[in-house]
Structure formats: C-alpha cells, structure tokens
Coordinates of C-alpha atoms in Angstrom, one line a residue:
X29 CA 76.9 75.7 -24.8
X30 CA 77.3 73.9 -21.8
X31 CA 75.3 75.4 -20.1
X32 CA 72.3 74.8 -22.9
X33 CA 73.0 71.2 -23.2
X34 CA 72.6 70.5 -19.2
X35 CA 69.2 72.3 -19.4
X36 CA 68.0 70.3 -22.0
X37 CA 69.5 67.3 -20.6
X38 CA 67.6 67.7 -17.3
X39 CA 64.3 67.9 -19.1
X40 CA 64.4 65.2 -20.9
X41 CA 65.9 63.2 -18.0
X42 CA 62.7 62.4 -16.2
X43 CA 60.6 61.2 -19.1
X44 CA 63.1 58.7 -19.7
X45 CA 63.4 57.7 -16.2
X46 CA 60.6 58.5 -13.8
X47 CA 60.7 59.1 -10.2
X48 CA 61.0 56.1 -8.1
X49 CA 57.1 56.8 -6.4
X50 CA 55.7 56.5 -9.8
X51 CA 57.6 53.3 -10.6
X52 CA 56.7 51.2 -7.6
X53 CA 53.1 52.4 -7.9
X54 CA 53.1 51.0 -11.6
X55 CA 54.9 47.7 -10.8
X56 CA 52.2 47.4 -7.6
X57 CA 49.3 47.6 -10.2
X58 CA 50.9 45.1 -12.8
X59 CA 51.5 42.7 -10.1
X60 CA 47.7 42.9 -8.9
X61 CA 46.7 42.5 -12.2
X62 CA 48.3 39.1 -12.9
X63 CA 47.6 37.6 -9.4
X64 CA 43.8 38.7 -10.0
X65 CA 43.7 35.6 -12.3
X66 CA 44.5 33.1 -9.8
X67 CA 43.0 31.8 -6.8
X68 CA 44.9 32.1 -3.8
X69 CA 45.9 28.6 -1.9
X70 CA 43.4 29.4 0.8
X71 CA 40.7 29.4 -1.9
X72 CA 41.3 26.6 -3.7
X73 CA 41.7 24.6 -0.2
X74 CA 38.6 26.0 1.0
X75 CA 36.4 24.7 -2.0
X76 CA 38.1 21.9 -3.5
X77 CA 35.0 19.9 -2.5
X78 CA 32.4 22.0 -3.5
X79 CA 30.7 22.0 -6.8
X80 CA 27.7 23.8 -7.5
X81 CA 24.7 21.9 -9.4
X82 CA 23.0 22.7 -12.5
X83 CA 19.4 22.5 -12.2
X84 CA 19.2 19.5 -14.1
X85 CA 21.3 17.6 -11.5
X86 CA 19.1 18.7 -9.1
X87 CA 16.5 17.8 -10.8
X88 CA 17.5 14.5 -11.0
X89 CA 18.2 14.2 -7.3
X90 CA 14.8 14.5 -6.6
X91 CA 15.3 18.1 -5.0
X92 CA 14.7 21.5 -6.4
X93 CA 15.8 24.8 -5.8
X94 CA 15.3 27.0 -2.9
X95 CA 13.6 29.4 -5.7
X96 CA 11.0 27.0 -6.2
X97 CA 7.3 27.7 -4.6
X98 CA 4.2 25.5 -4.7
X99 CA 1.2 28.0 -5.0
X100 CA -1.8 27.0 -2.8
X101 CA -4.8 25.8 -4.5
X102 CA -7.6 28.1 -4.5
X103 CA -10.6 27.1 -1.7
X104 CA -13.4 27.9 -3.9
X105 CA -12.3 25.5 -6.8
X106 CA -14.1 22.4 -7.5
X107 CA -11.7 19.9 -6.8
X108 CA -10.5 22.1 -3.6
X109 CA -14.3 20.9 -2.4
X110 CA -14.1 17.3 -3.6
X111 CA -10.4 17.1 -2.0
X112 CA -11.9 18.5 1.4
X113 CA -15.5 15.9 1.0
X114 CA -12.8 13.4 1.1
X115 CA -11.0 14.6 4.3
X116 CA -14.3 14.9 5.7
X117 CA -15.2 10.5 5.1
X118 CA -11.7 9.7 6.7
X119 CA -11.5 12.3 9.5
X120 CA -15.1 11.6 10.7
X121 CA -16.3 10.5 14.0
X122 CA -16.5 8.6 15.7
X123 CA -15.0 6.0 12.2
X124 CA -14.8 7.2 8.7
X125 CA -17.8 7.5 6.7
X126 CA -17.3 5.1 4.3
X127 CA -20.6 4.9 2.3
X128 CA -20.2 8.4 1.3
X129 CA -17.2 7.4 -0.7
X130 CA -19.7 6.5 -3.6
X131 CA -22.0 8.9 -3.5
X132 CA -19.1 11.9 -3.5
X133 CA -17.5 10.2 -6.7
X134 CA -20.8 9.6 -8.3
X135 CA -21.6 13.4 -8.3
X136 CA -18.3 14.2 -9.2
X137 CA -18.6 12.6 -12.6
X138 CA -22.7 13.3 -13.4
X139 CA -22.0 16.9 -12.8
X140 CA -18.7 17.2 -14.8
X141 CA -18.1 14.3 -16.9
X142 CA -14.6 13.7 -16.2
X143 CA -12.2 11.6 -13.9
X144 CA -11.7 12.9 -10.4
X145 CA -9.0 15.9 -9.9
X146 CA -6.8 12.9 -8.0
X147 CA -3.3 12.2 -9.1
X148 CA -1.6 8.8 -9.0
X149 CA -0.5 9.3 -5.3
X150 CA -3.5 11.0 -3.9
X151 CA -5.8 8.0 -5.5
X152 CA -3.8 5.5 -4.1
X153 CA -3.6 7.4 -0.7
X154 CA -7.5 7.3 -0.6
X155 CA -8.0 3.5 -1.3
X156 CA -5.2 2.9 1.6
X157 CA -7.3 4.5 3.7
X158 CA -10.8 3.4 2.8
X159 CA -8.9 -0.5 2.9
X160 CA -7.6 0.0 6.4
X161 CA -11.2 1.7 7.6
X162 CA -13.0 -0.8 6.6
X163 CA -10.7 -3.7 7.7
X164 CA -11.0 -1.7 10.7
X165 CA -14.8 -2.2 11.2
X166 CA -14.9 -5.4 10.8
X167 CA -12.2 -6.5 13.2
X168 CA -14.6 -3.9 15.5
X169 CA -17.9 -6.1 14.0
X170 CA -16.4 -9.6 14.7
X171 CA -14.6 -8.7 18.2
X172 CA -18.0 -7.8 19.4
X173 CA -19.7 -10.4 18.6
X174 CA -23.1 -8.9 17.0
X175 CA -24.5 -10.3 13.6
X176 CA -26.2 -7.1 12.8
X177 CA -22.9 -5.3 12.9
X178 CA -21.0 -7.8 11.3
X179 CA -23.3 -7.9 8.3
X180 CA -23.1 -4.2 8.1
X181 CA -19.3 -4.6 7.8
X182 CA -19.4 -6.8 5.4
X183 CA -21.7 -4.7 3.5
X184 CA -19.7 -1.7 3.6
X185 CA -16.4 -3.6 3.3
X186 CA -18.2 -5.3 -0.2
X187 CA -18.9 -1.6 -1.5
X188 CA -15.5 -0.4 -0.7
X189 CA -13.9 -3.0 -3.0
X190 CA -16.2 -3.4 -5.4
X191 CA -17.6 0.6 -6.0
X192 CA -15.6 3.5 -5.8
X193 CA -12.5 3.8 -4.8
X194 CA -12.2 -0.1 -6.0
X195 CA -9.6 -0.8 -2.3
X196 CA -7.6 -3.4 -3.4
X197 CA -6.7 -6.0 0.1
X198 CA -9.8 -6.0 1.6
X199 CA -11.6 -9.3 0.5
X200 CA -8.4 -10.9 1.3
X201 CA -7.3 -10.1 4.1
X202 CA -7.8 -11.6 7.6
X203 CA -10.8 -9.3 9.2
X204 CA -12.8 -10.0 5.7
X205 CA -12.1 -13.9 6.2
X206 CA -13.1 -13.5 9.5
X207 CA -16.2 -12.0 9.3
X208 CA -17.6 -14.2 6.8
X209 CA -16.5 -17.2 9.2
X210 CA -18.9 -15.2 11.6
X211 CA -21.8 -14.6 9.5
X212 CA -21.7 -18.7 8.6
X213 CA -21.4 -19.8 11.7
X214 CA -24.0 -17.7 12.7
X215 CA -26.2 -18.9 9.7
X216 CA -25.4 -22.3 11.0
X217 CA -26.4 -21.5 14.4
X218 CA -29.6 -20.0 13.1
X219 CA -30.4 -23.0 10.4
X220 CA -29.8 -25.6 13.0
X221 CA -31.9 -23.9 16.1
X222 CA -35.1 -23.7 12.7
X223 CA -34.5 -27.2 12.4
X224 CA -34.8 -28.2 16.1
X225 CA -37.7 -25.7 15.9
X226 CA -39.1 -27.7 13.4
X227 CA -38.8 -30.7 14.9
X228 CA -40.3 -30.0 17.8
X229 CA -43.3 -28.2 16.3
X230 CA -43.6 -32.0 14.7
X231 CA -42.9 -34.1 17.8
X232 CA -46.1 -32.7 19.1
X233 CA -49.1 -33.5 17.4
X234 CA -47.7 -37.0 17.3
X235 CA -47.4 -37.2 21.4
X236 CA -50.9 -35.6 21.4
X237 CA -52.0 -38.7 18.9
X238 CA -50.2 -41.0 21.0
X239 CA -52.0 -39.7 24.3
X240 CA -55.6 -40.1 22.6
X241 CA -55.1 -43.3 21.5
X242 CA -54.4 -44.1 25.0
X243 CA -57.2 -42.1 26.6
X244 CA -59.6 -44.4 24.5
X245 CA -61.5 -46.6 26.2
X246 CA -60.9 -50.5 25.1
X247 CA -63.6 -52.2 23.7
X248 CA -63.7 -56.1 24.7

C-alpha cells in the first residue's frame, strides 16, 4: 500500500507543482506582457515634445504634406501657350514688348469667349510687371532727352493702364509725371519758336515797305 500511494503521489506531484524552468519562463512572459503597455522613461523623454499633425493643422499652417505633388501642366494646352506669349512680352529684348499685351488678350477672348486662364496671383504678377516696364521706358524716354521717344512712352505707358492688363501705378507715378512735364515743355518750346517764326515772317514785308518808301524819290 505504501508503495502504491508514493507512485501515485509522484505523478500527481508535478502537475501541481511544475519544474522550476517552466515557472520562470511563464513569470518572464507575464512580465513582458504588462510592461508592453507602457513606454519606457527613455521614450517618453525622447518625445515629450513631439506631436504629430493632422492634416488639417497642416493645412492650416500653410504647408502640406510631403505626399502632396503638383502635376505639370500639359505644353500643348491652351492656356500653357497664352502663359508662355506672356513670358515671351516680359522676357524680350532688348525691353518687354509691351503692345503685345493687348493683342495676346484680345485673341484670347474672340477665340474662346472666356476670361484668361490667370488666377488672382498670376494677374496681378503680370500688371506688376507691365507697371514697372513701362515706368521703365519712360524714365529711359525722358533721361534721353528725345520727344519722339518720349511720346512713344507715353503712348505705350497710356495703353498699359488703360487696355489690357488695366496696370494700376503708372499714371501716377514719377516717370509718368515726368514725361508729360517733357512733352509740355517741349510743346512750349515748339509753340514759342512758331511764334517767333511768325513774327519774323511779319517783320519783313513791313521793312521791305519801309525800304521803298524810302527809295522813292521826293517830289518838291
């Protein structure tokens, strides 16, 4: 009987308690499984600063994400060849074409009926840059001196403001001023050397009066 009862004593002895081994490895894996749920104090130190942003936030921040791409416009588009006319009037030389400004919109809307494929930015861009080409020639006209080229100014300078792209600045600003100051001092010049002309022309047949009367003989 004795005998019997240690046998089955010794069986049943290790599925109560288990081998040593077996217990440590089970512990090992309980304890990895709780600290799996925290951070350790070198993580949280490392990014206790750092937040990552929704895409609305950076929307709002004015950037976007690095996933973000701009696809090129297509070359053979129509407003791919207005855009590059454009280029073409400011990047000209030796000065920017500026009376095909015009022109390039006028086609642009007979053809298609529509308002130019220019946003907000882009139009103003293009009446910077027609304002200071044109404020540009005339400085050039007036600094030289020449009527011819400061009447051409003016002229293109008028068209710029008043047609297509409608530049805002250039009828007020200092080289406009100035090369109207020109053109009526000119006109001044001009007016008074007619009238000294005139005068002249009149002075003559007076003196030629004057010296037949005194080539006359007297009669006594």
């Amino acid at each position: 009987f004795c005998l019997q009862a240690s046998s089955e004593l010794a069986t049943f002895v290790p599925l109560l308690f288990p081998p040593l081994p077996d217990m440590l490895c089970v512990a090992s894996a309980e304890s990895a499984k709780l600290e799996s749920g925290f951070q350790s104090k070198s993580d949280i130190n490392g990014r206790r600063c750092q937040r990552m942003l929704s895409y609305s936030a950076i929307g709002r921040s004015g950037a976007s994400p690095a996933v973000a791409t701009i696809a090129a416009e297509h070359g053979s588009s129509r407003e791919a060849v207005f855009k590059a006319q454009l280029r073409e009037v400011f990047e000209a030389e030796p000065e920017p074409c500026l009376d095909r400004l015009y022109p390039i919109w006028q086609a642009w809307v007979f053809l298609h009926c529509c308002e130019v494929p220019l946003d907000n930015r882009e139009l103003i861009r293009t009446q910077r840059q027609a304002a200071a080409a044109a404020r540009s020639k005339l400085r050039t006209a007036v600094r030289a001196g020449s009527v011819d080229l400061v009447h051409e100014a003016l002229r293109v300078a008028d068209a710029v403001a008043e047609l297509w792209p409608c530049a805002v600045g250039v009828k007020t600003s200092l080289e406009y001023t100035a090369a109207r100051n020109h053109k009526g001092n000119e006109q001044h010049s001009d007016d008074h050397m007619e009238a000294g002309k005139e005068s002249v022309q009149a002075e003559v047949p007076q003196k030629e009066e004057r010296n037949e009367e005194q080539s006359e003989p007297q009669e006594f």
